[in-house]
CSV table of C-alpha atoms and ligand atoms in Angstrom, one decimal:
chain,number,residue,atom,x,y,z
A,449,MET,CA,-40.2,43.9,26.1
A,450,GLY,CA,-40.9,46.1,23.3
A,451,ALA,CA,-41.8,49.7,22.8
A,452,PRO,CA,-45.5,49.0,24.0
A,453,GLY,CA,-44.0,47.6,27.3
A,454,ALA,CA,-41.7,50.5,27.7
A,455,ALA,CA,-44.6,53.0,27.2
A,456,ALA,CA,-46.5,51.1,29.9
A,457,LEU,CA,-43.5,51.3,32.2
A,458,LEU,CA,-43.4,55.0,31.6
A,459,LEU,CA,-47.1,55.2,32.6
A,460,LEU,CA,-46.1,53.7,35.9
A,461,GLY,CA,-44.0,56.6,36.7
A,462,GLY,CA,-47.1,58.9,37.3
A,463,LEU,CA,-48.0,62.1,35.9
A,464,LEU,CA,-46.2,65.0,34.9
A,465,CYS,CA,-45.7,67.3,37.9
A,466,GLY,CA,-44.2,70.6,38.8
A,467,ALA,CA,-42.0,69.9,41.8
A,468,GLY,CA,-42.3,72.4,44.6
A,469,GLY,CA,-44.8,74.5,42.9
A,470,GLN,CA,-42.4,75.4,40.3
A,471,ARG,CA,-43.3,75.5,36.5
A,472,VAL,CA,-40.9,72.9,35.4
A,473,GLN,CA,-42.8,69.6,34.8
A,474,VAL,CA,-41.1,66.4,34.9
A,475,GLN,CA,-42.1,62.6,35.6
A,476,GLU,CA,-41.5,61.8,39.2
A,477,GLU,CA,-40.3,58.3,38.2
A,478,VAL,CA,-39.3,56.6,35.1
A,479,VAL,CA,-39.2,53.0,34.8
A,480,ALA,CA,-37.6,51.0,32.0
A,481,LEU,CA,-35.9,47.9,31.1
A,482,ALA,CA,-32.1,47.5,30.6
A,483,GLY,CA,-31.3,47.5,27.0
A,484,GLU,CA,-34.1,49.8,26.2
A,485,ASP,CA,-34.6,53.5,25.9
A,486,ALA,CA,-35.9,55.8,28.7
A,487,VAL,CA,-37.7,59.1,28.2
A,488,LEU,CA,-37.0,61.7,30.7
A,489,PRO,CA,-39.8,64.5,30.1
A,490,CYS,CA,-39.0,68.1,31.2
A,491,VAL,CA,-41.2,70.9,29.9
A,492,LEU,CA,-41.2,74.6,31.1
A,493,GLY,CA,-44.9,75.2,31.6
A,494,ALA,CA,-47.0,78.6,31.6
A,495,ALA,CA,-44.1,80.5,30.6
A,496,GLY,CA,-45.0,84.3,30.0
A,497,PRO,CA,-44.0,86.2,27.0
A,498,ASP,CA,-41.3,88.1,29.0
A,499,LEU,CA,-39.6,84.9,30.4
A,500,LYS,CA,-36.1,84.3,28.7
A,501,VAL,CA,-34.4,80.9,29.0
A,502,SER,CA,-30.8,81.2,28.7
A,503,GLN,CA,-29.8,77.6,29.2
A,504,VAL,CA,-31.2,74.1,30.2
A,505,THR,CA,-29.0,71.6,32.2
A,506,TRP,CA,-29.6,68.0,33.1
A,507,VAL,CA,-27.9,67.2,36.2
A,508,ARG,CA,-27.3,63.9,37.8
A,509,ALA,CA,-26.9,63.4,41.5
A,510,GLY,CA,-23.9,61.1,41.8
A,511,ARG,CA,-21.5,59.6,44.2
A,512,GLY,CA,-19.2,62.3,43.6
A,513,GLY,CA,-21.8,65.1,43.8
A,514,ARG,CA,-23.5,66.8,41.0
A,515,GLN,CA,-22.6,65.9,37.6
A,516,ASN,CA,-23.9,67.9,34.4
A,517,VAL,CA,-24.8,65.4,31.8
A,518,ALA,CA,-26.8,67.4,29.2
A,519,VAL,CA,-26.9,71.2,28.3
A,520,LEU,CA,-29.1,72.8,25.9
A,521,HIS,CA,-28.2,76.3,24.6
A,522,PRO,CA,-30.2,78.7,22.4
A,523,ARG,CA,-27.4,79.1,19.9
A,524,LEU,CA,-24.7,76.5,20.5
A,525,ALA,CA,-25.1,72.7,19.8
A,526,PRO,CA,-26.3,70.4,22.6
A,527,SER,CA,-23.6,69.2,24.9
A,528,PHE,CA,-23.3,66.1,26.9
A,529,PRO,CA,-20.3,66.5,29.1
A,530,GLY,CA,-20.8,63.5,31.4
A,531,ALA,CA,-18.6,60.7,30.5
A,532,GLY,CA,-20.7,57.7,31.5
A,533,ALA,CA,-23.8,58.3,29.2
A,534,GLY,CA,-21.8,60.1,26.5
A,535,GLY,CA,-22.9,58.6,23.4
A,536,ARG,CA,-26.4,57.3,24.6
A,537,LEU,CA,-28.0,60.9,25.4
A,538,ARG,CA,-30.0,63.2,23.2
A,539,PHE,CA,-32.7,65.8,23.5
A,540,GLN,CA,-36.0,65.0,22.0
A,541,GLY,CA,-36.4,68.5,20.6
A,542,ARG,CA,-34.3,71.7,20.2
A,543,SER,CA,-36.8,73.9,22.0
A,544,LEU,CA,-35.8,75.9,25.0
A,545,GLN,CA,-39.3,75.1,26.5
A,546,ASP,CA,-38.9,71.4,26.2
A,547,ALA,CA,-35.8,69.6,27.2
A,548,THR,CA,-37.1,66.2,27.2
A,549,LEU,CA,-34.1,63.7,27.3
A,550,LEU,CA,-33.6,60.3,25.8
A,551,LEU,CA,-31.3,57.9,27.4
A,552,GLY,CA,-30.5,54.5,25.8
A,553,PRO,CA,-30.0,51.7,25.4
A,554,LEU,CA,-30.1,51.7,29.2
A,555,ARG,CA,-27.6,50.2,31.3
A,556,LEU,CA,-28.2,49.3,35.1
A,557,ASP,CA,-25.8,51.9,36.3
A,558,ASP,CA,-28.0,54.7,34.6
A,559,GLN,CA,-30.4,54.3,37.4
A,560,GLY,CA,-30.3,57.4,39.5
A,561,VAL,CA,-32.0,60.8,40.0
A,562,TYR,CA,-31.9,63.2,37.2
A,563,THR,CA,-32.7,66.9,37.8
A,564,CYS,CA,-33.7,69.3,34.8
A,565,GLU,CA,-32.8,73.0,35.6
A,566,PHE,CA,-33.8,76.0,33.5
A,567,ALA,CA,-31.7,79.2,33.8
A,568,THR,CA,-34.4,82.0,33.2
A,569,TYR,CA,-34.8,85.7,33.3
A,570,PRO,CA,-36.2,87.3,35.2
A,571,ASP,CA,-37.2,84.4,37.5
A,572,GLY,CA,-34.0,82.8,38.0
A,573,ASN,CA,-33.2,79.2,38.0
A,574,GLN,CA,-35.9,76.6,38.2
A,575,GLY,CA,-35.7,72.8,38.2
A,576,ALA,CA,-37.3,69.3,39.0
A,577,SER,CA,-36.1,65.9,39.6
A,578,THR,CA,-36.9,62.5,38.0
A,579,ARG,CA,-35.9,59.2,39.5
A,580,LEU,CA,-34.8,56.6,36.8
A,581,LEU,CA,-35.3,52.9,37.7
A,582,VAL,CA,-33.5,50.6,35.4
A,583,LEU,CA,-34.9,46.9,35.4
A,584,ALA,CA,-33.5,43.5,34.5
A,585,LYS,CA,-35.6,40.8,34.2
A,586,PRO,CA,-34.4,37.8,36.1
A,587,GLU,CA,-34.0,34.4,34.6
A,588,ASN,CA,-35.9,32.0,36.9
A,589,ARG,CA,-35.6,28.3,37.5
A,590,ALA,CA,-36.6,25.8,39.9
A,591,GLU,CA,-35.1,22.4,40.7
A,592,ARG,CA,-35.6,19.4,43.2
A,593,ARG,CA,-32.8,17.9,45.1
A,594,GLU,CA,-33.3,14.1,45.5
A,595,VAL,CA,-32.8,13.4,49.1
A,596,ALA,CA,-32.9,10.2,51.3
A,597,ALA,CA,-36.0,10.0,53.5
A,598,GLY,CA,-34.9,10.9,57.0
A,599,SER,CA,-36.0,12.8,60.1
A,600,VAL,CA,-33.7,16.1,59.9
A,601,PRO,CA,-34.8,19.1,57.8
A,602,THR,CA,-33.2,19.0,54.6
A,603,PRO,CA,-33.2,21.3,51.4
A,604,VAL,CA,-35.5,19.5,48.9
A,605,ALA,CA,-35.7,22.3,46.3
A,606,THR,CA,-33.8,25.2,45.0
A,607,CYS,CA,-35.2,28.2,43.2
A,608,THR,CA,-33.1,30.6,41.4
A,609,ALA,CA,-33.7,34.1,40.1
A,610,ALA,CA,-30.7,35.2,38.2
A,611,GLY,CA,-29.7,38.5,36.9
A,612,GLY,CA,-32.5,40.4,38.2
A,613,HIS,CA,-32.5,44.3,39.0
A,614,PRO,CA,-33.5,44.9,41.5
A,615,ALA,CA,-33.2,41.8,43.4
A,616,ALA,CA,-36.0,39.5,42.8
A,617,ASN,CA,-38.4,38.0,45.7
A,618,ILE,CA,-38.7,34.4,46.0
A,619,SER,CA,-41.4,32.6,48.2
A,620,TRP,CA,-42.7,29.1,48.2
A,621,GLU,CA,-46.0,27.4,48.0
A,622,SER,CA,-45.9,24.0,49.5
A,623,PRO,CA,-48.4,21.3,50.9
A,624,VAL,CA,-45.4,19.9,53.1
A,625,PRO,CA,-44.6,22.4,55.8
A,626,GLY,CA,-40.9,23.5,55.4
A,627,THR,CA,-38.6,26.6,55.6
A,628,ALA,CA,-37.0,28.9,53.0
A,629,GLU,CA,-33.5,30.3,53.3
A,630,ALA,CA,-32.5,32.7,50.5
A,631,SER,CA,-29.2,34.3,49.5
A,632,ALA,CA,-28.3,36.9,47.1
A,633,GLU,CA,-25.2,37.7,45.0
A,634,ALA,CA,-24.6,40.9,43.0
A,635,ALA,CA,-22.6,40.9,39.7
A,636,ALA,CA,-20.4,43.8,38.8
A,637,ASP,CA,-23.1,45.4,36.5
A,638,GLY,CA,-25.6,45.5,39.6
A,639,ALA,CA,-27.7,42.6,38.5
A,640,VAL,CA,-28.4,40.2,41.4
A,641,THR,CA,-28.8,36.6,41.8
A,642,VAL,CA,-31.1,35.4,44.3
A,643,THR,CA,-31.2,31.6,45.5
A,644,SER,CA,-33.8,30.4,47.7
A,645,ARG,CA,-33.7,26.6,49.3
A,646,PHE,CA,-36.6,25.2,50.6
A,647,SER,CA,-36.2,22.6,53.4
A,648,ILE,CA,-38.5,20.1,54.9
A,649,VAL,CA,-38.5,16.8,56.9
A,650,PRO,CA,-38.0,14.4,54.1
A,651,THR,CA,-40.6,11.8,55.0
A,652,ARG,CA,-41.9,9.0,52.8
A,653,ALA,CA,-45.2,10.9,52.5
A,654,ALA,CA,-43.5,14.1,51.0
A,655,ASP,CA,-42.1,12.0,48.0
A,656,GLY,CA,-43.9,13.2,44.9
A,657,GLN,CA,-45.5,16.3,46.5
A,658,ARG,CA,-45.8,19.1,44.2
A,659,LEU,CA,-44.7,22.5,45.5
A,660,ALA,CA,-44.1,25.9,43.7
A,661,CYS,CA,-41.5,28.5,43.7
A,662,VAL,CA,-43.0,32.0,43.2
A,663,VAL,CA,-40.9,34.7,42.0
A,664,SER,CA,-42.0,38.3,42.2
A,665,HIS,CA,-40.3,41.1,40.4
A,666,PRO,CA,-41.1,44.6,39.2
A,667,SER,CA,-40.3,43.5,35.6
A,668,LEU,CA,-43.0,40.7,35.8
A,669,PRO,CA,-46.6,41.8,35.2
A,670,GLN,CA,-47.6,38.9,37.7
A,671,PRO,CA,-45.6,36.7,40.0
A,672,GLU,CA,-44.1,33.7,38.0
A,673,SER,CA,-44.7,30.1,39.5
A,674,LEU,CA,-42.2,27.4,38.9
A,675,PRO,CA,-43.4,24.0,39.9
A,676,VAL,CA,-41.2,21.4,41.7
A,677,THR,CA,-42.2,17.7,42.1
A,678,LEU,CA,-40.4,16.5,45.3
A,679,SER,CA,-38.3,13.3,45.3
A,680,VAL,CA,-37.5,11.6,48.5
A,681,LEU,CA,-35.8,8.3,48.2
A,682,TYR,CA,-36.7,5.4,50.3
A,683,PRO,CA,-36.3,1.5,50.5
A,684,PRO,CA,-39.0,-0.8,49.3
A,685,VAL,CA,-42.2,-1.3,51.3
A,686,ALA,CA,-43.9,-4.7,50.1
A,687,SER,CA,-46.9,-6.8,50.7
A,688,ILE,CA,-48.4,-9.7,48.7
A,689,SER,CA,-51.8,-9.7,47.1
A,690,GLY,CA,-53.8,-12.3,45.2
A,691,TYR,CA,-54.2,-15.2,47.5
A,692,ASP,CA,-57.9,-16.1,47.4
A,693,HIS,CA,-57.8,-18.8,50.1
A,694,ASN,CA,-58.9,-21.3,47.7
A,695,TRP,CA,-55.6,-23.1,46.6
A,696,TYR,CA,-56.4,-26.8,46.3
A,697,LEU,CA,-54.6,-29.8,45.1
A,698,GLN,CA,-54.3,-29.7,41.0
A,699,ARG,CA,-55.6,-26.2,40.8
A,700,ARG,CA,-54.1,-24.7,37.7
A,701,GLU,CA,-52.7,-21.2,37.5
A,702,ALA,CA,-52.7,-19.8,40.9
A,703,ALA,CA,-51.1,-16.5,41.1
A,704,LEU,CA,-49.6,-14.1,43.8
A,705,HIS,CA,-48.4,-10.5,43.4
A,706,CYS,CA,-45.7,-8.6,45.1
A,707,ASP,CA,-46.9,-5.0,45.7
A,708,ALA,CA,-43.9,-2.9,46.4
A,709,VAL,CA,-43.4,0.9,46.4
A,710,GLY,CA,-40.3,2.6,46.9
A,711,ASN,CA,-38.3,5.5,45.4
A,712,PRO,CA,-36.7,4.6,43.0
A,713,ALA,CA,-39.4,2.0,42.1
A,714,PRO,CA,-38.5,-1.5,43.0
A,715,THR,CA,-37.3,-3.5,40.1
A,716,THR,CA,-35.9,-6.6,41.5
A,717,PHE,CA,-38.1,-9.2,43.0
A,718,ALA,CA,-36.9,-12.3,44.5
A,719,TRP,CA,-39.5,-15.1,45.3
A,720,SER,CA,-38.9,-18.0,47.9
A,721,THR,CA,-40.5,-20.0,50.4
A,722,SER,CA,-40.1,-20.6,54.0
A,723,SER,CA,-38.7,-23.7,53.2
A,724,GLY,CA,-36.3,-22.4,50.9
A,725,LEU,CA,-36.6,-22.6,47.3
A,726,LEU,CA,-39.6,-22.3,45.0
A,727,PRO,CA,-41.7,-25.4,44.4
A,728,PRO,CA,-41.2,-26.7,40.8
A,729,SER,CA,-44.4,-25.8,39.6
A,730,ALA,CA,-44.1,-22.1,40.8
A,731,GLU,CA,-42.6,-19.7,38.4
A,732,ALA,CA,-41.4,-16.1,39.2
A,733,ARG,CA,-42.2,-13.6,36.8
A,734,GLY,CA,-40.9,-10.2,38.2
A,735,SER,CA,-43.4,-9.2,40.8
A,736,ARG,CA,-45.6,-12.0,39.9
A,737,LEU,CA,-45.6,-15.6,41.0
A,738,LEU,CA,-47.4,-18.1,38.9
A,739,VAL,CA,-48.2,-21.7,40.3
A,740,HIS,CA,-48.9,-23.8,37.3
A,741,THR,CA,-50.3,-26.8,39.3
A,742,VAL,CA,-50.8,-26.5,42.9
A,743,ASP,CA,-49.5,-29.4,44.9
A,744,LEU,CA,-48.3,-30.1,48.5
A,745,LEU,CA,-45.2,-28.2,47.9
A,746,ALA,CA,-47.3,-25.1,47.7
A,747,ASN,CA,-48.4,-25.7,51.0
A,748,THR,CA,-46.0,-23.2,52.5
A,749,THR,CA,-45.3,-19.7,53.2
A,750,PHE,CA,-44.4,-17.7,50.0
A,751,ILE,CA,-41.8,-15.0,50.4
A,752,CYS,CA,-41.2,-11.9,48.1
A,753,ARG,CA,-38.3,-9.9,48.5
A,754,ALA,CA,-38.5,-6.3,46.6
A,755,SER,CA,-35.2,-4.4,46.1
A,756,ASN,CA,-34.2,-0.9,45.0
A,757,ALA,CA,-31.0,0.9,45.2
A,758,LEU,CA,-31.8,1.9,48.9
A,759,GLY,CA,-32.3,-1.5,50.0
A,760,SER,CA,-34.9,-4.3,50.1
A,761,ALA,CA,-38.0,-5.5,51.8
A,762,ALA,CA,-39.9,-8.9,52.3
A,763,ALA,CA,-43.4,-9.8,52.4
A,764,ARG,CA,-44.7,-13.2,53.2
A,765,GLN,CA,-48.0,-14.9,52.4
A,766,PRO,CA,-48.8,-18.2,54.1
A,767,VAL,CA,-50.7,-20.6,51.7
A,768,LEU,CA,-52.9,-23.4,53.0
A,769,VAL,CA,-53.3,-26.0,50.2
A,770,LEU,CA,-56.7,-27.8,50.5
A,771,ALA,CA,-57.8,-31.2,49.4
A,772,GLN,CA,-60.8,-29.9,47.5
A,773,PRO,CA,-61.8,-26.9,45.9
A,774,ARG,CA,-63.6,-24.5,48.6
A,775,THR,CA,-67.3,-24.3,47.3
A,776,ASP,CA,-68.9,-22.4,50.2
A,777,GLY,CA,-66.7,-19.4,49.7
A,778,ALA,CA,-66.4,-19.2,53.4
A,779,GLY,CA,-62.7,-18.4,53.5
A,780,ALA,CA,-62.9,-15.6,50.8
A,781,THR,CA,-64.8,-12.3,51.0
A,782,GLY,CA,-64.8,-12.2,47.3
A,783,GLY,CA,-66.4,-15.7,47.2
A,784,ILE,CA,-69.2,-14.6,49.6
A,785,ILE,CA,-69.8,-11.5,47.9
A,786,GLY,CA,-70.0,-13.3,44.5
A,787,GLY,CA,-72.3,-15.8,45.9
A,788,ILE,CA,-74.6,-13.2,47.0
A,789,VAL,CA,-74.7,-11.6,43.8
A,790,ALA,CA,-75.0,-14.6,41.9
A,791,GLY,CA,-78.0,-15.6,44.2
A,792,ILE,CA,-79.8,-12.3,43.7
A,793,VAL,CA,-79.1,-12.3,40.0
A,794,ALA,CA,-80.8,-16.0,39.7
A,795,THR,CA,-83.6,-15.0,41.8
A,796,ALA,CA,-84.3,-12.1,39.6
A,797,VAL,CA,-84.2,-14.1,36.5
A,798,VAL,CA,-86.5,-16.8,37.9
A,799,ALA,CA,-89.1,-14.2,39.1
A,800,THR,CA,-89.1,-12.4,35.8
A,801,GLY,CA,-89.6,-15.6,33.9
A,802,VAL,CA,-92.4,-16.7,36.4
A,803,VAL,CA,-94.2,-13.2,35.9
A,804,ILE,CA,-93.8,-13.2,32.1
A,805,CYS,CA,-95.1,-17.0,32.0
A,806,ARG,CA,-98.0,-16.0,34.0
A,807,GLN,CA,-98.9,-13.1,32.3
A,808,GLN,CA,-98.8,-14.8,29.0
A,809,ARG,CA,-100.8,-17.7,30.2
A,810,LYS,CA,-103.4,-15.3,31.4
A,811,ASN,CA,-103.4,-13.6,28.0
A,812,ARG,CA,-104.1,-16.7,26.3
A,813,THR,CA,-106.8,-17.7,28.6
A,814,ALA,CA,-108.4,-14.5,28.0
A,815,ARG,CA,-108.3,-15.1,24.2
A,816,GLY,CA,-109.3,-18.7,24.4
A,817,ASP,CA,-106.5,-19.8,22.4
A,818,ASP,CA,-103.2,-21.7,22.8
A,819,SER,CA,-101.3,-19.5,20.5
A,820,LEU,CA,-98.0,-20.7,21.9
A,821,ASP,CA,-98.6,-24.3,21.0
A,822,GLU,CA,-100.7,-24.1,17.9
A,823,PRO,CA,-101.1,-22.0,14.9
A,824,PRO,CA,-103.5,-19.1,16.1
A,825,PRO,CA,-106.8,-18.8,14.4
A,826,TYR,CA,-106.6,-16.8,11.1
A,827,LYS,CA,-109.0,-14.6,9.5
A,828,PRO,CA,-108.8,-13.3,5.9
A,829,PRO,CA,-107.2,-10.0,5.8
A,830,PRO,CA,-109.2,-6.8,4.5
A,831,PRO,CA,-109.0,-6.4,0.9
A,832,HIS,CA,-106.6,-4.0,0.7
A,833,GLU,CA,-102.8,-4.8,0.5
A,834,LYS,CA,-103.2,-8.2,1.9
A,835,LEU,CA,-100.8,-11.3,2.0
A,836,GLN,CA,-98.2,-11.2,-0.5
A,837,GLU,CA,-95.6,-10.0,2.0
A,838,PRO,CA,-94.4,-12.6,4.3
A,839,PRO,CA,-90.9,-11.0,3.9
A,840,TRP,CA,-91.4,-8.9,6.8
A,841,ALA,CA,-92.3,-11.7,9.1
A,842,PRO,CA,-88.7,-11.8,10.4
A,843,GLU,CA,-89.1,-8.3,11.7
A,844,ARG,CA,-91.9,-9.4,13.7
A,845,GLN,CA,-90.0,-12.2,15.1
A,846,LEU,CA,-87.5,-9.7,16.6
A,847,LEU,CA,-90.1,-8.0,18.4
A,848,PRO,CA,-90.1,-10.0,21.4
A,849,LEU,CA,-86.8,-9.0,22.4
A,850,GLN,CA,-88.1,-5.4,23.0
A,851,PRO,CA,-89.0,-4.6,26.7
A,852,LEU,CA,-92.7,-5.4,27.7
A,853,GLY,CA,-93.3,-1.9,28.8
A,854,PRO,CA,-96.0,0.0,27.2
A,855,GLU,CA,-95.0,1.6,23.9
A,856,PRO,CA,-95.5,5.0,22.9
A,857,PRO,CA,-98.5,5.2,20.6
A,858,ASP,CA,-96.4,6.9,17.8
A,859,GLU,CA,-93.7,4.1,17.9
A,860,ALA,CA,-96.5,1.7,17.3
A,861,GLY,CA,-97.7,3.6,14.6
A,862,GLY,CA,-94.4,3.6,13.0
A,863,THR,CA,-94.3,0.0,13.1
A,864,LEU,CA,-97.5,0.1,11.4
A,865,ALA,CA,-96.4,2.3,8.8
A,866,SER,CA,-93.4,0.3,8.0
A,867,GLY,CA,-95.1,-3.2,7.8
A,868,GLN,CA,-97.5,-3.2,5.0
A,869,ALA,CA,-98.6,-6.7,5.8
A,870,LEU,CA,-100.5,-5.4,8.9
A,871,PRO,CA,-103.7,-6.8,7.8
A,872,ARG,CA,-102.5,-10.5,8.0
A,873,TYR,CA,-101.8,-10.0,11.9
A,874,HIS,CA,-104.6,-7.7,13.0
A,875,GLU,CA,-107.6,-9.9,12.8
A,876,LEU,CA,-109.2,-11.3,15.7
A,877,PRO,CA,-108.8,-14.6,16.5
A,878,THR,CA,-111.6,-16.8,15.4
A,879,ALA,CA,-112.3,-20.4,15.5
A,880,GLU,CA,-112.8,-21.2,11.7
A,881,GLU,CA,-109.4,-20.4,10.6
A,882,PRO,CA,-106.8,-22.0,13.0
A,883,ASP,CA,-104.1,-21.9,10.5
A,884,GLY,CA,-103.3,-18.4,10.5
A,885,ASP,CA,-100.6,-16.3,12.0
A,886,GLY,CA,-103.2,-14.3,13.5
A,887,ASP,CA,-101.6,-14.5,17.0
A,888,GLU,CA,-100.0,-11.2,16.4
A,889,ASP,CA,-103.4,-9.9,16.3
A,890,ARG,CA,-102.7,-6.9,18.7
A,891,ASP,CA,-101.7,-3.8,17.3
A,892,GLU,CA,-102.8,-1.7,14.4
A,893,ASP,CA,-106.3,-1.5,13.6
A,894,LYS,CA,-108.3,1.0,15.3
A,895,ASP,CA,-109.8,1.2,11.8
A,896,ARG,CA,-111.2,-2.3,12.2
A,897,ASP,CA,-114.2,-1.8,14.5
A,898,GLY,CA,-113.5,-1.8,18.3
A,899,ASP,CA,-110.3,-3.5,18.2
A,900,GLY,CA,-108.8,-1.2,20.6
A,901,SER,CA,-111.2,-2.4,23.5
A,902,TYR,CA,-110.6,-5.8,22.5
A,903,MET,CA,-106.9,-5.5,22.9
A,904,GLU,CA,-107.1,-4.0,26.2
A,905,GLN,CA,-109.1,-6.9,27.4
A,906,LEU,CA,-106.7,-9.3,26.1
A,907,ASN,CA,-103.7,-7.7,27.7
A,908,PRO,CA,-104.3,-7.0,31.3
A,909,LEU,CA,-100.6,-6.8,31.7
A,910,TYR,CA,-100.6,-3.3,30.1
A,911,GLU,CA,-103.3,-2.2,32.2
A,912,GLU,CA,-101.3,-3.4,35.4
A,913,LEU,CA,-98.4,-1.6,33.9
A,914,GLY,CA,-100.1,1.5,33.7
A,915,SER,CA,-100.3,1.5,30.0
A,916,ASP,CA,-101.9,4.6,28.5
A,917,GLY,CA,-104.6,2.3,27.3
A,918,ASP,CA,-103.8,2.7,23.7
A,919,ALA,CA,-104.5,-0.4,21.8
A,920,ALA,CA,-101.7,-0.6,19.6
A,921,ALA,CA,-99.2,-0.3,22.5
A,922,PRO,CA,-99.9,-3.7,23.9
A,923,ALA,CA,-98.6,-5.4,20.8
A,924,GLN,CA,-94.8,-5.5,21.7
A,925,GLY,CA,-95.3,-7.9,24.6
A,926,PHE,CA,-97.3,-10.6,22.8
A,927,VAL,CA,-95.6,-11.1,19.5
A,928,MET,CA,-93.7,-13.9,20.9
A,929,SER,CA,-93.4,-17.1,19.1
A,930,PRO,CA,-96.4,-17.1,17.0
A,931,ALA,CA,-94.7,-15.2,14.2
A,932,VAL,CA,-93.0,-18.4,13.5
A,933,TYR,CA,-96.0,-19.7,11.9
A,934,VAL,CA,-96.0,-17.0,9.4
B,515,LIG,C1,-51.2,-28.1,54.6
B,515,LIG,O1,-50.3,-27.7,55.8
B,515,LIG,C2,-51.2,-27.8,57.1
B,515,LIG,C3,-50.4,-27.5,58.1
B,515,LIG,O2,-49.6,-26.5,57.9
B,515,LIG,C4,-52.0,-29.1,57.1
B,515,LIG,O3,-52.8,-29.0,58.2
B,515,LIG,C5,-52.8,-29.5,55.7
B,515,LIG,O4,-53.5,-30.5,56.0
B,515,LIG,C6,-51.9,-29.4,54.7
B,515,LIG,N1,-52.7,-29.6,53.3
B,515,LIG,C7,-52.7,-30.7,52.8
B,515,LIG,C8,-53.5,-30.6,51.6
B,515,LIG,O5,-52.0,-31.5,53.2
């Protein structure tokens, strides 16, 4: 803590005040850190012109009674008679009205009560006292104690606040109910080391729980929280997963997994069967068992034994080898769910296909052409920017991939803007020019007389879908294959 910190601590001491209605003004309490300097203010206030100060003395109340530690005289040099604080005391100024005392670097045994006394004429002696608190910041640490699982309360974490002055206060925040027990030990200089042990019933469930040791001390702006993650040691608990109830003869690469927890984490896995050894086609890879080809030897109960330093546990999985693959999925929930999902998806796909086909047939019927089977009728484009640009045809072919939903008009407009060859496609189908690519008729041309209303007739789907009725929008749904003819 630097000078600002010390200043802040000084402020803690409160205001200058005159004790007992006297005119001597001191700070009731001064708090400072060991190693830093303390300022003990002492001012004689409201002194009249006639008042004479003959001497100022700082007195410390000690075990052996009063002890003078600093004396200020009008003509003689300041004197510091006390042995203990000898070289570490000085007056801030030389004025007999202001006997503010500096003490430092502070030691813990400087803590005490200091009285500042003025010897005056004609009023006599006047004094006031200051309590000096010297703080030492504790060194805090917390650690867990690994314990074996059990049913008796056991210390699982220790928290230490070392070298604090005064003694630090330790508490615990824990999701697991427990009790704390603290002890304190004072060093020769007065610093105190506090140790707190937190005890719980060390169940398996407590393993990995996080708790916190909270140290409070006057030198800390806020309590310091130290996290501890508990470690409760327990032997493995094992189970086997991965059996899908569909092991059939000649099946390739069937697998089982040994799921084992424990503290420490189980690292040794031994696989066997109820009949003894593993079948030759089975290969153990740590917690995994791979059966390369299922045969009758796999028609048995597989056993996994997981071990850690504290012990081991076995899990069993009976396997029924089938002559044929199971197709109904009856034995496996996964199969049932998979079947249902597949059925739904298939139904949706078919239904979508039917709807699309029906709509397109309707459209073609409405237009009276078989655009999907034959080249659609073609009508010469308008005079401006015609033909000449087959290159953009491929773009057109991509369009069918877009959703059938109505397009915002401006997007359709954008298409128009980029595809200069529009005129080739926006002609109405006519009987006389069957070789064209005109099937793409749709979009574009509001500029060509009445196309918009024509398109709406052509594409009932868009009406059904609640299209905004913009003639350009329907284009996307009907581009389909005719572009191939371009
Ligand atoms: C596997 O063993 C069971 C009896 O445990 C038997 O009913 C079944 O037929 C056997 N599977 C094959 C494919 O032999």
